[in-house]
PDB file of C-alpha atoms in Angstrom:
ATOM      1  CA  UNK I   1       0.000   0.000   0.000  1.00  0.00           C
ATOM      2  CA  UNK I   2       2.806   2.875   0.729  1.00  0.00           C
ATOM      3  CA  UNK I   3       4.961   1.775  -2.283  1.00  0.00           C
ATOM      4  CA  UNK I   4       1.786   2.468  -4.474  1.00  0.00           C
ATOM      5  CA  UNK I   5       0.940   5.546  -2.066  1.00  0.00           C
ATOM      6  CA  UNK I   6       4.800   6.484  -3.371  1.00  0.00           C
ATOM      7  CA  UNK I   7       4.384   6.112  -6.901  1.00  0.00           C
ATOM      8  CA  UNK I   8       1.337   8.049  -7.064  1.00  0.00           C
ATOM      9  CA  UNK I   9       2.724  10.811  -5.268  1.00  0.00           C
ATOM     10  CA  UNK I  10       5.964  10.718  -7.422  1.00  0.00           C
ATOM     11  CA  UNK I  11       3.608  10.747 -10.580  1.00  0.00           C
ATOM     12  CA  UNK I  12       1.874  13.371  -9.037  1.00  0.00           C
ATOM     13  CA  UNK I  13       4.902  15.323  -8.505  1.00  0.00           C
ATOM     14  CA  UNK I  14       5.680  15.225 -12.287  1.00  0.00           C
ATOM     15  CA  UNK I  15       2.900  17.549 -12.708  1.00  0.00           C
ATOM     16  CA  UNK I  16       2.854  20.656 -13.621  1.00  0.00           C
ATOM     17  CA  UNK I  17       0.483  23.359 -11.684  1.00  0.00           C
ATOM     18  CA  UNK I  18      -1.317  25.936 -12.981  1.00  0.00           C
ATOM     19  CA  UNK I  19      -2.554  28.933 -11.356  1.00  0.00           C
ATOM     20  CA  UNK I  20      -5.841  28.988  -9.702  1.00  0.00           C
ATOM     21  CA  UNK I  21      -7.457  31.524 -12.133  1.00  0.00           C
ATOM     22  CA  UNK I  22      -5.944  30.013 -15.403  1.00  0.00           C
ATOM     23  CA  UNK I  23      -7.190  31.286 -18.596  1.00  0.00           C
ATOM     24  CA  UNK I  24      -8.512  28.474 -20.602  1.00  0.00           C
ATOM     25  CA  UNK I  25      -7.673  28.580 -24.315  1.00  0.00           C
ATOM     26  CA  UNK I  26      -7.277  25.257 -25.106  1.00  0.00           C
ATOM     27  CA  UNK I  27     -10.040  24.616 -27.705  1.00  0.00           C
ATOM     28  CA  UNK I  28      -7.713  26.393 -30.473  1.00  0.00           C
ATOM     29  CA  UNK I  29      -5.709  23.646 -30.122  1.00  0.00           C
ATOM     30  CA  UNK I  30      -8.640  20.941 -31.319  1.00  0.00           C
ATOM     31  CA  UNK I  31      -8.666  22.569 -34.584  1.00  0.00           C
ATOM     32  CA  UNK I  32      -5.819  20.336 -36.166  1.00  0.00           C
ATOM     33  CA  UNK I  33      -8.034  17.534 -35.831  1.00  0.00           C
ATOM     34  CA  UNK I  34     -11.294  16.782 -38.205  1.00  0.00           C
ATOM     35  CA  UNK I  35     -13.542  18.141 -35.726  1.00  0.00           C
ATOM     36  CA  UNK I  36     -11.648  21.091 -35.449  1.00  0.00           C
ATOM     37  CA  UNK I  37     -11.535  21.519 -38.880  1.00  0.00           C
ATOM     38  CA  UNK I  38     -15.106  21.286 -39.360  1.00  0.00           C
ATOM     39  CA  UNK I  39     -16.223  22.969 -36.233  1.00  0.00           C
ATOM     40  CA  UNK I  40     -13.866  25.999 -37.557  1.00  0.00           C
ATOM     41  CA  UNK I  41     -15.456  25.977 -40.921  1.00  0.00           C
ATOM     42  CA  UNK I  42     -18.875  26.446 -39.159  1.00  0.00           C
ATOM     43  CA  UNK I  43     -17.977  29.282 -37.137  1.00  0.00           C
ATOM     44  CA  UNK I  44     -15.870  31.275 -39.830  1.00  0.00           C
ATOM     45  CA  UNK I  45     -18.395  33.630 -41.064  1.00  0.00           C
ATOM     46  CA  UNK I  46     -18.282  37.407 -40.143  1.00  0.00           C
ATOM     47  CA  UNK I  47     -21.365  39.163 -38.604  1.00  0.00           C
ATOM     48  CA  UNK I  48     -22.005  41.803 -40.404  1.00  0.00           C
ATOM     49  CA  UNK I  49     -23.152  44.364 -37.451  1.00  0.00           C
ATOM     50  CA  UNK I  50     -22.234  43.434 -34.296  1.00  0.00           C
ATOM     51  CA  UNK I  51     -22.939  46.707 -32.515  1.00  0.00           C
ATOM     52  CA  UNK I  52     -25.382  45.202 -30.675  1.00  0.00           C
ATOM     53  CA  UNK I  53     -23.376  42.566 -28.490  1.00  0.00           C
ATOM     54  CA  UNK I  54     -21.875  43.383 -25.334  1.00  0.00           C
ATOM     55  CA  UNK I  55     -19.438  42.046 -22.926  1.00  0.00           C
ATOM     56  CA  UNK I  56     -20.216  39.294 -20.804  1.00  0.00           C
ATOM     57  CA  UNK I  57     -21.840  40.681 -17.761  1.00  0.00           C
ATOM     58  CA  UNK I  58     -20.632  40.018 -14.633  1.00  0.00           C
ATOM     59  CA  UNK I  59     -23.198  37.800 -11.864  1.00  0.00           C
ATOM     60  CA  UNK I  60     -24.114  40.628 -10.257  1.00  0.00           C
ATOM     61  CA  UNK I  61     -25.867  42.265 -13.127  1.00  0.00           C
ATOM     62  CA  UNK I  62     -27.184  39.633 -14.469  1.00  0.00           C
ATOM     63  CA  UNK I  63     -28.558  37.546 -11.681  1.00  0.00           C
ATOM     64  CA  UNK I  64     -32.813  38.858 -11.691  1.00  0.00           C
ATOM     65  CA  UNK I  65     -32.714  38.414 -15.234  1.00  0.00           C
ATOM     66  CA  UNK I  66     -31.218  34.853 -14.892  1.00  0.00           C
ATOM     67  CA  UNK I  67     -33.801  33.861 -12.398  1.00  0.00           C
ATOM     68  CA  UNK I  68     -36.526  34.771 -14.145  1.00  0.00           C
ATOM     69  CA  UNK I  69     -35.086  33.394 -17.276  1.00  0.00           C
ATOM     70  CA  UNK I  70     -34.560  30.032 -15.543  1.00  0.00           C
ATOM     71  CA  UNK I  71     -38.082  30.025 -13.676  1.00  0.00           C
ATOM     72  CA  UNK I  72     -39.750  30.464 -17.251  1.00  0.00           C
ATOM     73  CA  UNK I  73     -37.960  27.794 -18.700  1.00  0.00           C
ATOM     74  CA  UNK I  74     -38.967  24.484 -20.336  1.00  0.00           C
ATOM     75  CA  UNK I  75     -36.374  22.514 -18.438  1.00  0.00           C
ATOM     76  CA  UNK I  76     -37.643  24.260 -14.969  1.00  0.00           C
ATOM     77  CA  UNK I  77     -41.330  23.111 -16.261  1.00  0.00           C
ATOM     78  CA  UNK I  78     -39.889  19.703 -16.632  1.00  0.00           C
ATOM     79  CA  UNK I  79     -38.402  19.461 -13.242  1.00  0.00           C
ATOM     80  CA  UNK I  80     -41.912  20.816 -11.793  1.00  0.00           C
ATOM     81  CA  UNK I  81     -43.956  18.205 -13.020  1.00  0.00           C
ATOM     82  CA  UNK I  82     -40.658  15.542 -11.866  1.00  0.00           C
ATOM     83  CA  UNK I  83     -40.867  17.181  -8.477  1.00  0.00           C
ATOM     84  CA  UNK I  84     -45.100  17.061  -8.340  1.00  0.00           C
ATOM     85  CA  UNK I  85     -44.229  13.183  -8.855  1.00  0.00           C
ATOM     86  CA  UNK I  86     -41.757  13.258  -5.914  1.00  0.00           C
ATOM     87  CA  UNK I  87     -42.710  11.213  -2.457  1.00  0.00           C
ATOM     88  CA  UNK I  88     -43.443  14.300  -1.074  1.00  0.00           C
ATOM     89  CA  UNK I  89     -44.991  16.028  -3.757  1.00  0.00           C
ATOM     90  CA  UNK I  90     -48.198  16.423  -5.100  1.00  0.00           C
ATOM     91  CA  UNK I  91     -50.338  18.306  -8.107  1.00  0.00           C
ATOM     92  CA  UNK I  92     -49.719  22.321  -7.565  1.00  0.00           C
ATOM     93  CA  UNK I  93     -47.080  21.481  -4.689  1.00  0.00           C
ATOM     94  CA  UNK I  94     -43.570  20.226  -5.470  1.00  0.00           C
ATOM     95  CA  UNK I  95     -41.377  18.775  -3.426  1.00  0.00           C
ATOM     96  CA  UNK I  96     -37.709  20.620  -4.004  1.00  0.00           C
ATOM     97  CA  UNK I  97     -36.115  18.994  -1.446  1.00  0.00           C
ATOM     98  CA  UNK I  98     -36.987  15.524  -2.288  1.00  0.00           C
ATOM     99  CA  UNK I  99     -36.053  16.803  -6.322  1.00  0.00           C
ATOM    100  CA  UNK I 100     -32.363  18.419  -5.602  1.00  0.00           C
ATOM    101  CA  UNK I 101     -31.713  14.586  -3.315  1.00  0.00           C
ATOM    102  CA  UNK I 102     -33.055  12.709  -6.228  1.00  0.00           C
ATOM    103  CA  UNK I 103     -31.027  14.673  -8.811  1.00  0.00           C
ATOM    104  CA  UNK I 104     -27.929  15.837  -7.203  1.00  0.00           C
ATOM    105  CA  UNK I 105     -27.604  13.272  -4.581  1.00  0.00           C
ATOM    106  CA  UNK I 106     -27.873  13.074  -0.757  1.00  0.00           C
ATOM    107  CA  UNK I 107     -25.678  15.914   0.157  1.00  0.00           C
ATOM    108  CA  UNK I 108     -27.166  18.743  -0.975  1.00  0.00           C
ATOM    109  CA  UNK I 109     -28.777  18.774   2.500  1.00  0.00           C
ATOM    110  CA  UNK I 110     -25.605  20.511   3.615  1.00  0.00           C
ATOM    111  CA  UNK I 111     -26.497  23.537   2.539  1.00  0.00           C
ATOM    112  CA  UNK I 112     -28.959  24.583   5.209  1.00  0.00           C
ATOM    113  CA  UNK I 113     -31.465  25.393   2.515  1.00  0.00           C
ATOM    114  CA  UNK I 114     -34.514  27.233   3.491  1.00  0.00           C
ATOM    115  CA  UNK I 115     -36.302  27.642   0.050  1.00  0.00           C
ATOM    116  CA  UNK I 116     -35.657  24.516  -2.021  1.00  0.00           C
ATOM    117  CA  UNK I 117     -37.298  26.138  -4.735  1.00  0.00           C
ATOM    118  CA  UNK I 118     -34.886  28.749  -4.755  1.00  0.00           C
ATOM    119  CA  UNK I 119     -31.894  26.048  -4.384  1.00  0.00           C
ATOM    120  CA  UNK I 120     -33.484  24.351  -7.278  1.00  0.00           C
ATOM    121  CA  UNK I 121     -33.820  27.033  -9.790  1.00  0.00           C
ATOM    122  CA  UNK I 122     -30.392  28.346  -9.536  1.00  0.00           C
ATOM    123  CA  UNK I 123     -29.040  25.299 -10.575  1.00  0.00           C
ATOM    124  CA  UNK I 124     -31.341  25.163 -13.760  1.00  0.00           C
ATOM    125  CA  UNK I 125     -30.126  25.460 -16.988  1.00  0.00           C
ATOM    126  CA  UNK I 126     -31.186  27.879 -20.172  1.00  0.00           C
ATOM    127  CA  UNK I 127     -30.485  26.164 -22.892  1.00  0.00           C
ATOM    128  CA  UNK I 128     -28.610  28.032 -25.485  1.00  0.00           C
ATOM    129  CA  UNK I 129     -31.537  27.731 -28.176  1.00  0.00           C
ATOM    130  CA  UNK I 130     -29.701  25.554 -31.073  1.00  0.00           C
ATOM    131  CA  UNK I 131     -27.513  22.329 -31.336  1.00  0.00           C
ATOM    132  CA  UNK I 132     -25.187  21.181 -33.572  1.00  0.00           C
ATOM    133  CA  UNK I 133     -21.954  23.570 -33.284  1.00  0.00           C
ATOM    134  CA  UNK I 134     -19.916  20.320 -32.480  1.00  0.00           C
ATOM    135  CA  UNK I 135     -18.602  22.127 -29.152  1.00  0.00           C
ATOM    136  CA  UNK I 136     -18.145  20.296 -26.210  1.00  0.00           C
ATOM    137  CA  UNK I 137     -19.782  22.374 -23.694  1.00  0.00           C
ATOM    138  CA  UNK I 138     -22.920  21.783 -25.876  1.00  0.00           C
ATOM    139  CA  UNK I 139     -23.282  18.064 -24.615  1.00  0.00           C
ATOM    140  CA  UNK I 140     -23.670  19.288 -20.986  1.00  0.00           C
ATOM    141  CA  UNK I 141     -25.800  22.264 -21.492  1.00  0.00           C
ATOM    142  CA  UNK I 142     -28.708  20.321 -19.510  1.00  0.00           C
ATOM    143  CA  UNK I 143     -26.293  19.734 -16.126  1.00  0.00           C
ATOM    144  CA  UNK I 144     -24.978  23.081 -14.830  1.00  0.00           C
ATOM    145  CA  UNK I 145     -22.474  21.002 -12.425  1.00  0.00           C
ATOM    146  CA  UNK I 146     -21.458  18.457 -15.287  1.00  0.00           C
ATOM    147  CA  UNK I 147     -20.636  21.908 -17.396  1.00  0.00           C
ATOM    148  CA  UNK I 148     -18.380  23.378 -15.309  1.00  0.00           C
ATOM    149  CA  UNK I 149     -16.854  19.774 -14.527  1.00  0.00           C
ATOM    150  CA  UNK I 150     -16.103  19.449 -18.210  1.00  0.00           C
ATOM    151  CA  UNK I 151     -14.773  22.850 -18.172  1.00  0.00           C
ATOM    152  CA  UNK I 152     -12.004  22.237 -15.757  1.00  0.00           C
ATOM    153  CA  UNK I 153     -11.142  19.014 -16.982  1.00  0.00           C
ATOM    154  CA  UNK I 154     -11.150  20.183 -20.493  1.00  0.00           C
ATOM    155  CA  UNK I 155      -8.802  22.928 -19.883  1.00  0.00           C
ATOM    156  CA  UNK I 156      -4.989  22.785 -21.521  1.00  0.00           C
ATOM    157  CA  UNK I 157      -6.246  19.334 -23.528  1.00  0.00           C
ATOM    158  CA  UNK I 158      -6.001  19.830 -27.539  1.00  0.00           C
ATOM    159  CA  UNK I 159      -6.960  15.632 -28.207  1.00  0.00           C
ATOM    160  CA  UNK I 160     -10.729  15.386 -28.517  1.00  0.00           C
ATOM    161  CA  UNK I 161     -10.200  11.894 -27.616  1.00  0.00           C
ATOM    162  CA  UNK I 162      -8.644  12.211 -24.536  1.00  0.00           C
ATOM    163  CA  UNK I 163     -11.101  14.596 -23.361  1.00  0.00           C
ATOM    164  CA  UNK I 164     -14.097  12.130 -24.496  1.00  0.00           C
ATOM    165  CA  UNK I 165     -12.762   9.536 -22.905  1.00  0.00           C
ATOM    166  CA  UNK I 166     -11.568  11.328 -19.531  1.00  0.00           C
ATOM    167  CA  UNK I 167     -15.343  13.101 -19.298  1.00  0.00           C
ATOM    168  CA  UNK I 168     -17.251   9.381 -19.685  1.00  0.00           C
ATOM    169  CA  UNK I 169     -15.123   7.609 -17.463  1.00  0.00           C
ATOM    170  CA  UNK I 170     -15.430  10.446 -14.802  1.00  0.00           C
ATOM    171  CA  UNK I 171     -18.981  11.170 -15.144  1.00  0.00           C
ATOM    172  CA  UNK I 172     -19.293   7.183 -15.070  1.00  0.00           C
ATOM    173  CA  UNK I 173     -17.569   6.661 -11.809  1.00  0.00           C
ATOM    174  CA  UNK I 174     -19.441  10.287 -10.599  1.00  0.00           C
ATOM    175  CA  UNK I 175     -22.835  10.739 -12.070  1.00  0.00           C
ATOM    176  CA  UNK I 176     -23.693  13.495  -9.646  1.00  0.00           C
ATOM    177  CA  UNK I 177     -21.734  15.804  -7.317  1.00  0.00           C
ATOM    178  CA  UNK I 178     -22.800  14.123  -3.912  1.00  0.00           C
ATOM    179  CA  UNK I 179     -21.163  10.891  -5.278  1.00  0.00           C
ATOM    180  CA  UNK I 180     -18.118  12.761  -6.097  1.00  0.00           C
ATOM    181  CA  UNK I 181     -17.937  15.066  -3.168  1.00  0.00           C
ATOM    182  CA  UNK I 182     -17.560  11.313  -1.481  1.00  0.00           C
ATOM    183  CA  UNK I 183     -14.880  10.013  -3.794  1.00  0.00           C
ATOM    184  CA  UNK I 184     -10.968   9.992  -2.752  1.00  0.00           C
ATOM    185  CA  UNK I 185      -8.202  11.650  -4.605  1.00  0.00           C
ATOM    186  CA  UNK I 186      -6.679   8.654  -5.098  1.00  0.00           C
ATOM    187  CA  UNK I 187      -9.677   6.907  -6.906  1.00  0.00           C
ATOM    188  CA  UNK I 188      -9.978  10.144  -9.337  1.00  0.00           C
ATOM    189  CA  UNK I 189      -6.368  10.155 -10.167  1.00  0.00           C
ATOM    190  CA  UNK I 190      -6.567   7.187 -12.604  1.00  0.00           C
ATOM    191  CA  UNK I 191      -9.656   8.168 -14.077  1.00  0.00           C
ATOM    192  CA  UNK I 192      -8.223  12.010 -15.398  1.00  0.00           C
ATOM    193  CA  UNK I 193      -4.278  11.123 -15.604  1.00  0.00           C
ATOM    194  CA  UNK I 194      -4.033  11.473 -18.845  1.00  0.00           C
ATOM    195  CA  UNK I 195      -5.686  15.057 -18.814  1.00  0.00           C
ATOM    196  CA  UNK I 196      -2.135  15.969 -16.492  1.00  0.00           C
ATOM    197  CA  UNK I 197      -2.639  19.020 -14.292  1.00  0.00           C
ATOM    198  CA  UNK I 198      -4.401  16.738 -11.201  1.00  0.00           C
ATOM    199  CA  UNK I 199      -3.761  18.900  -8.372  1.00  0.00           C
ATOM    200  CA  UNK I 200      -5.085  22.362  -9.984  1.00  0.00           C
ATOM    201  CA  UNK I 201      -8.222  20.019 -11.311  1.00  0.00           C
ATOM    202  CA  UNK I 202      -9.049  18.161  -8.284  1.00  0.00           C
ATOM    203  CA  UNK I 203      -9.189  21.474  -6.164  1.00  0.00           C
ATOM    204  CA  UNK I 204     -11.382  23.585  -8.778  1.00  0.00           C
ATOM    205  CA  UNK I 205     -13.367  20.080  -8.913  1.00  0.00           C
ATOM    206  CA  UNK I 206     -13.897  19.788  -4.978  1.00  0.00           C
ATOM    207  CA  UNK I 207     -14.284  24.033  -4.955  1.00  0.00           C
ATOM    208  CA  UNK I 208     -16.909  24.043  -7.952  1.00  0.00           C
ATOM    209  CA  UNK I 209     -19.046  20.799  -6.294  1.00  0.00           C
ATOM    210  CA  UNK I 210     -18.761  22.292  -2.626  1.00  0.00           C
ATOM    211  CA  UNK I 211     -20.646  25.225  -3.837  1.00  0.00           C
ATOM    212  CA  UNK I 212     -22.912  23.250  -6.316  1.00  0.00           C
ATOM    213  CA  UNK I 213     -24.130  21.435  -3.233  1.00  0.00           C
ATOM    214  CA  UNK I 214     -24.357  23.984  -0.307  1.00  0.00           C
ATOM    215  CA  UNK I 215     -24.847  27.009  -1.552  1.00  0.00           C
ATOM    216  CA  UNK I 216     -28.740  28.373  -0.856  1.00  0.00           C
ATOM    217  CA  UNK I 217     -28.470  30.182  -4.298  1.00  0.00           C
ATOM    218  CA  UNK I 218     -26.135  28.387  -7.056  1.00  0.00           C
ATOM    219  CA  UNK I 219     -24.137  31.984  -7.981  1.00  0.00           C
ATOM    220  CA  UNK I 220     -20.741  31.746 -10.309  1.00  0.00           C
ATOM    221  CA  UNK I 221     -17.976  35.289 -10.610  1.00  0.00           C
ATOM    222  CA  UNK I 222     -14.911  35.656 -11.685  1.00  0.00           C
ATOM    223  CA  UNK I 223     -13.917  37.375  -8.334  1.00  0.00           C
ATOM    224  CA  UNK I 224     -14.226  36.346  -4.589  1.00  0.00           C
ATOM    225  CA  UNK I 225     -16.415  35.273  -3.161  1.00  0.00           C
ATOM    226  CA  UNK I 226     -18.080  33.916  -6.485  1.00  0.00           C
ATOM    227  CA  UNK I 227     -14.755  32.644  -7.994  1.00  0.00           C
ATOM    228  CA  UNK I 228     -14.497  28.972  -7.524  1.00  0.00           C
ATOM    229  CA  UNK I 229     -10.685  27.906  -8.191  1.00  0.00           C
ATOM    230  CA  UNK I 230     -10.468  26.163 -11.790  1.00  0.00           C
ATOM    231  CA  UNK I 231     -12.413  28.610 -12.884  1.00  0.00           C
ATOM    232  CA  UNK I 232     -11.308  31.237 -15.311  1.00  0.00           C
ATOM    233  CA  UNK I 233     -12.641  33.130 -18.247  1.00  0.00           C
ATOM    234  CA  UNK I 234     -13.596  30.558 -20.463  1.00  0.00           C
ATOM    235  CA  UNK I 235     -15.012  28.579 -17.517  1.00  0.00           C
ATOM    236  CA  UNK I 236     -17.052  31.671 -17.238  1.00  0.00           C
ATOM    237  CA  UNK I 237     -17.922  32.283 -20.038  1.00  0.00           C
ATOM    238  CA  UNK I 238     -19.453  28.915 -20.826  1.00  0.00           C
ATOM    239  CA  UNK I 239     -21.076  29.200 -18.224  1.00  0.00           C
ATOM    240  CA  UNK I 240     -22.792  32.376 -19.266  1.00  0.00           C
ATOM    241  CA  UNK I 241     -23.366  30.880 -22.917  1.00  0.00           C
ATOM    242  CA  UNK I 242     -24.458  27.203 -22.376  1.00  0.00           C
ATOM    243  CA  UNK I 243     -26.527  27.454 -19.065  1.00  0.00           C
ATOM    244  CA  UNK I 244     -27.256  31.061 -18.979  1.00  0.00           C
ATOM    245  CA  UNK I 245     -28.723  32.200 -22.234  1.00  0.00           C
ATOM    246  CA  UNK I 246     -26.361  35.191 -22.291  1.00  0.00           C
ATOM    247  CA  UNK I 247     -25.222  33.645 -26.002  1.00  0.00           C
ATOM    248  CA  UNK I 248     -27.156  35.293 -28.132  1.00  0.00           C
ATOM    249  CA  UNK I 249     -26.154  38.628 -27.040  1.00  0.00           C
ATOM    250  CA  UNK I 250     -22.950  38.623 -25.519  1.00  0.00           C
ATOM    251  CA  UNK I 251     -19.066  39.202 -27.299  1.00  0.00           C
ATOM    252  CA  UNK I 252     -16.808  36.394 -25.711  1.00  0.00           C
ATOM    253  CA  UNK I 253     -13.349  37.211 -25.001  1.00  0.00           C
ATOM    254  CA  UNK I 254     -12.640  33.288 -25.550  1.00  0.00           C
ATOM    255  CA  UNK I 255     -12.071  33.057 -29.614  1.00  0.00           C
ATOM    256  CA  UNK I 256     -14.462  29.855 -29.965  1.00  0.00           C
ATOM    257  CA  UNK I 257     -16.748  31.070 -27.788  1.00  0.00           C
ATOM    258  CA  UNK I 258     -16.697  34.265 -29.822  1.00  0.00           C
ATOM    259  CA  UNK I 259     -17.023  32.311 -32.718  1.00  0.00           C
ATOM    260  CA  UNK I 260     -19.618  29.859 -31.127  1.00  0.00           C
ATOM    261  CA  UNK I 261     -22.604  32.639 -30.203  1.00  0.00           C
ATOM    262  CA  UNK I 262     -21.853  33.748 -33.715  1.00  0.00           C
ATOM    263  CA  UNK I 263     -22.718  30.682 -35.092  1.00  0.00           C
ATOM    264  CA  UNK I 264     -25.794  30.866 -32.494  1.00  0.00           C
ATOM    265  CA  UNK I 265     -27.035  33.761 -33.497  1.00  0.00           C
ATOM    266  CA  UNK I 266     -27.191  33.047 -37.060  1.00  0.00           C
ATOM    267  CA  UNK I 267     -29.191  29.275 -36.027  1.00  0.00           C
ATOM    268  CA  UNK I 268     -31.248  31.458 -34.130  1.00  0.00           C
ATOM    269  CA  UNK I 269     -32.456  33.922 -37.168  1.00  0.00           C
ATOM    270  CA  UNK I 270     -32.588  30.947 -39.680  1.00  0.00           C
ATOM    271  CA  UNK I 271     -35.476  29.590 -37.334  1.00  0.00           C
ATOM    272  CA  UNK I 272     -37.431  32.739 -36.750  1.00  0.00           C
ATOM    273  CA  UNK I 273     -40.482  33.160 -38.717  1.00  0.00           C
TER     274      UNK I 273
END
């Protein structure tokens, strides 16, 4: 047992950290590839007036509209009805609580919640509006914890593959965030070696769960206290794009991203009446 304790530790040591805020850029790097190649093709078009778009906002400005955005949405209808079904539950009287255990697991009674409602809708998603853009992020646009999971463990990794096969074998082992909240370092090592970078992912992946679970009101920043560590701009700014709806109006500083809500907004006009 301490002569494998040693060798992971040594392997560990071989690891390079990166700062708690990095700057994820790492998608350019997928564009060698056939999916980059095609992904890049979709996105090259120029808008021809983009006057209208504006930075990303930060939490604090956006977070009425978000709630009301996610209280009006289809997937908070969905999760209504699911929670009407609940043990507790009945027509015209939800139960939350018994919805966030089913769904996020057994922990999220950590967090001391006094409006499970509340604790619920936070933690929906707005879909984006259109699929097909070949992005990652896109597969995980209906789990705000598996999005920002994705994001950290994405970060700094230019082979599709790798990432594909990383995500599935994590989110296998760790289909919610209670189970993972549970899980030892030394079980997740194997399972996202090959991504590198374990130390600064396992602490933005225990920092981002922590919060998914106990806080009252799921909030994300880029500055304290909303920062979670592993979280930087394009974190962020997925975030904002895939679970927010901020991505039809919004300018990315992220160059895919950038080039992603472009290719949104033009789905988006091709489908209005």
């Amino acid at each position: 047992m301490a002569a494998d304790g040693g060798a992971r530790e040594a392997a560990r040591a071989q690891l390079v950290a990166l700062p708690d805020a990095w700057d994820d850029r790492d998608e350019a790097a997928a564009g060698r590839g056939g999916a980059g190649r095609r992904r890049a093709a979709l996105f090259e078009e120029e808008e021809p007036d983009c006057a209208a778009l504006v930075a990303p906002p930060d939490m604090e400005e956006l977070l009425e509209e978000l709630a009301q955005r996610q209280s009006s949405s289809a997937t908070m209808r969905t999760w209504c009805a699911e929670a009407e079904a609940a043990p507790g539950g009945a027509p015209g009287a939800p139960d939350w609580q018994a919805f966030a255990e089913a769904r996020w697991g057994p922990l999220v009674r950590r967090s001391k919640c006094e409006d499970w409602e509340g604790f619920v809708v936070s933690r929906c998603p707005v879909h984006p509006g259109a699929e097909g853009s070949g992005m990652l992020q896109e597969r995980f646009c209906g789990d705000v914890w598996r999005l920002l999971v994705a994001c950290i463990l994405m970060s700094r990794v230019s082979s599709a593959e790798t990432k594909d096969r990383c995500l599935a074998a994590f989110f296998a082992a760790y289909p919610t965030p209670s189970a993972f909240k549970v899980a030892k370092d030394g079980d997740v090592f194997p399972l996202v070696k090959p991504l590198g970078l374990f130390d600064s992912r396992i602490k933005g992946l225990r920092d981002v769960t922590l919060r998914f679970l106990e806080m009252p009101r799921f909030m994300l920043g880029l500055a304290p206290p909303l920062k979670p560590a592993g979280i930087g701009v394009f974190g962020y700014e997925s975030y904002l794009i895939f679970a927010c709806g901020e991505g039809p109006r919004i300018r990315p500083d992220d160059k895919n991203l950038s080039g992603y809500c472009a290719w949104l907004r033009r789905a988006l006009a091709a489908h209005q009446p």
